[in-house]
Coordinates of N, CA and C in Angstrom, one line a residue:
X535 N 91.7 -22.6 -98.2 CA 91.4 -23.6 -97.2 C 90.0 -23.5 -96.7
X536 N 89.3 -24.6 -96.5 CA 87.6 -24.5 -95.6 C 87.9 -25.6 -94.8
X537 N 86.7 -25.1 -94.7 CA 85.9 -26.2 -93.3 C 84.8 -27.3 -93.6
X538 N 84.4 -28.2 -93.2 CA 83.2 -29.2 -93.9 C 83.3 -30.4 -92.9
X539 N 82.4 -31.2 -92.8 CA 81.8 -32.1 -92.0 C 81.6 -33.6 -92.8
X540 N 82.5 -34.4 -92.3 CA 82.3 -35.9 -93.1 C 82.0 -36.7 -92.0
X541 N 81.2 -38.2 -92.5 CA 81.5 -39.0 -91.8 C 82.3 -39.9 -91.8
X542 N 82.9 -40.4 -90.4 CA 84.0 -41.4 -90.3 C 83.4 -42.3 -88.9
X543 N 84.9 -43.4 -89.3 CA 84.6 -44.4 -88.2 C 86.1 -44.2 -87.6
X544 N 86.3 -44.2 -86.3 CA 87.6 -44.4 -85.4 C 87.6 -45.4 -85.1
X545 N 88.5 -46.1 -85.3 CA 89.0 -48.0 -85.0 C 90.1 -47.9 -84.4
X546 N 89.8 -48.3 -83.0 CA 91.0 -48.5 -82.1 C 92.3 -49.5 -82.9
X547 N 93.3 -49.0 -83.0 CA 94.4 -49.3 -84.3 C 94.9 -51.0 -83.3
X548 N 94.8 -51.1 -82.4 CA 95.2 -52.5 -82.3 C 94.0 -53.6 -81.5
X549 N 92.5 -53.0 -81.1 CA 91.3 -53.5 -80.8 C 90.7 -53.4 -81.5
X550 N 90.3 -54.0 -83.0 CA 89.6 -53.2 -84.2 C 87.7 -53.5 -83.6
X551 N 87.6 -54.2 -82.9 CA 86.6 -54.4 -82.1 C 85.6 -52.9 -81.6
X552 N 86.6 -52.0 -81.2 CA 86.2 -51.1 -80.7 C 86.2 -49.5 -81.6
X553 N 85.2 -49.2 -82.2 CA 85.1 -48.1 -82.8 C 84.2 -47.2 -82.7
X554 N 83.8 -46.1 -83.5 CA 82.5 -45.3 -83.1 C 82.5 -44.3 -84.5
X555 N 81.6 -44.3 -84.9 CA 81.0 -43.4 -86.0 C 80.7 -42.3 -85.3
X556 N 81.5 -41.1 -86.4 CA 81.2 -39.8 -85.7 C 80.9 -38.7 -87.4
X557 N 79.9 -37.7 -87.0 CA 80.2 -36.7 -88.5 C 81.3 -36.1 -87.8
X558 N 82.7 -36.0 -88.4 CA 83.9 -34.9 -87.7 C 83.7 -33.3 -88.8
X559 N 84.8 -32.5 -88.0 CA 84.6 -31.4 -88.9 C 86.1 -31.4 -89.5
X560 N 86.2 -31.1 -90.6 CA 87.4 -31.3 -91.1 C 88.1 -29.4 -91.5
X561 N 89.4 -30.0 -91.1 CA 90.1 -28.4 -91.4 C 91.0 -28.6 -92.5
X562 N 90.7 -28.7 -94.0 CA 92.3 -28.8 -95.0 C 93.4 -28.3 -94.4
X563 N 93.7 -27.5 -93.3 CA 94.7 -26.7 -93.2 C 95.8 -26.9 -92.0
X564 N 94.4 -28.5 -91.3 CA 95.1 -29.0 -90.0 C 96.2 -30.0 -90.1
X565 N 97.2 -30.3 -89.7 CA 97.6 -31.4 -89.4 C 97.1 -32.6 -88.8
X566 N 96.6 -32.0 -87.7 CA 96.6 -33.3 -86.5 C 94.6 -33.3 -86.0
X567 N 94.4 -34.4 -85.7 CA 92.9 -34.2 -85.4 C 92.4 -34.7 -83.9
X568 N 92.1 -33.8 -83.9 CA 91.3 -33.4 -82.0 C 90.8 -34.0 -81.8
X569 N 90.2 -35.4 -81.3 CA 89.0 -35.8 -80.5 C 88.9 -35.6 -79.3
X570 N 87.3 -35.7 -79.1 CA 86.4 -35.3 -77.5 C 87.0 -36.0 -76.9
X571 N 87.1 -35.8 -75.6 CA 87.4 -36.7 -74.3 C 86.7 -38.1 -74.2
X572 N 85.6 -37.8 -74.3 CA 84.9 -39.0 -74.1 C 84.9 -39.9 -75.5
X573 N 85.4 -39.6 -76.5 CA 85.4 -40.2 -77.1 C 86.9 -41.2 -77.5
X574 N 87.8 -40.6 -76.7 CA 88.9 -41.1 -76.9 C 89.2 -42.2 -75.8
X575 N 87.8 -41.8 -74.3 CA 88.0 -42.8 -73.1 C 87.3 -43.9 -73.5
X576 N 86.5 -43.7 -74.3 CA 85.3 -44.8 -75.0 C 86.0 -45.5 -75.4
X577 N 86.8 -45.3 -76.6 CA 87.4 -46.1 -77.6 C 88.8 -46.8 -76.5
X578 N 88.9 -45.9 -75.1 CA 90.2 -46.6 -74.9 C 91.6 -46.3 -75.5
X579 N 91.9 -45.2 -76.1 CA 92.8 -45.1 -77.1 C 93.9 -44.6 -75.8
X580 N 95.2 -44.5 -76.2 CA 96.3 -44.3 -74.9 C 97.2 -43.4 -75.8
X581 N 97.6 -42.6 -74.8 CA 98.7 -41.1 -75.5 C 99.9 -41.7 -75.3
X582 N 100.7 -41.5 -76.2 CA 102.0 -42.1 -76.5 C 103.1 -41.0 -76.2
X583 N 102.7 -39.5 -76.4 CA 103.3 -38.5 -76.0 C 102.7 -37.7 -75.8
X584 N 103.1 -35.9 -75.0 CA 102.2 -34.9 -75.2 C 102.9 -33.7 -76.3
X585 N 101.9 -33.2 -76.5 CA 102.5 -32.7 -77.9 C 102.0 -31.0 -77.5
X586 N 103.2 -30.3 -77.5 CA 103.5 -28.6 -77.1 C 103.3 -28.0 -78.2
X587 N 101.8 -27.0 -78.2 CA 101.0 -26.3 -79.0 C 101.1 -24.6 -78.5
X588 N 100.5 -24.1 -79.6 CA 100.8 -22.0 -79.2 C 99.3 -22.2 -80.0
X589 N 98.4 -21.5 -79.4 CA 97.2 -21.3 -80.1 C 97.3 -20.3 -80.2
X590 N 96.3 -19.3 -81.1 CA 96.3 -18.5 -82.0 C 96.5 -17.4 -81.1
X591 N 96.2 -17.2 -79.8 CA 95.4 -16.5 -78.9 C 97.3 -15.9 -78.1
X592 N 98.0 -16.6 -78.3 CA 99.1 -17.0 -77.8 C 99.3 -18.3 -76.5
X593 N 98.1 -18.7 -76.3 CA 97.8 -19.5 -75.0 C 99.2 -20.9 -75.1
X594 N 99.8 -21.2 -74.6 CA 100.1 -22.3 -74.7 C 99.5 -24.0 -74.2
X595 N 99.6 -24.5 -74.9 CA 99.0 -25.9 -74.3 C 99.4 -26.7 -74.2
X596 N 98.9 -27.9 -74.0 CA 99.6 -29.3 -74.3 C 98.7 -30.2 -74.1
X597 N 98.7 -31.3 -75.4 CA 97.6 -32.3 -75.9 C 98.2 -33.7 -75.5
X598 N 97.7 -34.5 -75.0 CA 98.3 -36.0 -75.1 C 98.2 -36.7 -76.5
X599 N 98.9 -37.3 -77.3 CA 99.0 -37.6 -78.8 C 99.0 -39.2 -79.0
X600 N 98.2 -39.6 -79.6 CA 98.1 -40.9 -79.4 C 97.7 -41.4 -81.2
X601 N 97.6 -42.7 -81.4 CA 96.9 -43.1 -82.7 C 95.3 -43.5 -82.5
X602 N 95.3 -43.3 -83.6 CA 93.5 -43.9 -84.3 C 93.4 -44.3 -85.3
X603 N 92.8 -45.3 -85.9 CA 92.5 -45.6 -87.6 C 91.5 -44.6 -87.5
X604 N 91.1 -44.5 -89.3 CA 89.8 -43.5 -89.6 C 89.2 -44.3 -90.6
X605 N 88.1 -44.5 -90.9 CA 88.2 -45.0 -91.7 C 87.1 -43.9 -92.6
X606 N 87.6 -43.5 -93.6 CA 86.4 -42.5 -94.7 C 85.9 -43.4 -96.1
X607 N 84.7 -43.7 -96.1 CA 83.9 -44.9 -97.0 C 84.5 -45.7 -96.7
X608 N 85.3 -46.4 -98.2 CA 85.7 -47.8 -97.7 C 87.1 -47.9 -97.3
X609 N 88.1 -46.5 -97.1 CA 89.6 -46.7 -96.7 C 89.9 -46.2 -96.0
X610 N 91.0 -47.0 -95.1 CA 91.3 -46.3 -94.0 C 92.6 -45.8 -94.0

């Protein structure tokens, strides 16, 4: 598994009006993908649930989980 940096577009999944180009860093090994704060208040995007995580450290957390389109070249 690595690590590497692409660029993508986030498309608010039911405002397609509202997006933002970002280079992300990508993890093969992740499931789920993290965006900044401010980038999720920009876009406006809304948490649908919170989702109960154990980080490596043992810390536990909790993320609010929401949708986003991606789009990578031409598919999203």
């Amino acid at each position: 598994m690595g690590a590497f940096r692409v660029p993508v577009t986030l498309i608010h999944p039911e405002h397609r009006d509202r997006s933002v180009r970002l280079d992300l860093l990508v993890d093969t090994g992740a499931l789920y993908t993290l965006l900044p704060a401010e980038v999720v208040a920009g876009l406006e995007l809304r948490a649908v649930e919170d989702w109960q995580a154990q980080l490596a450290s043992g810390e536990r957390v909790v993320y609010p989980l929401g949708e986003v389109r991606v789009r990578l070249g031409t598919r999203e």
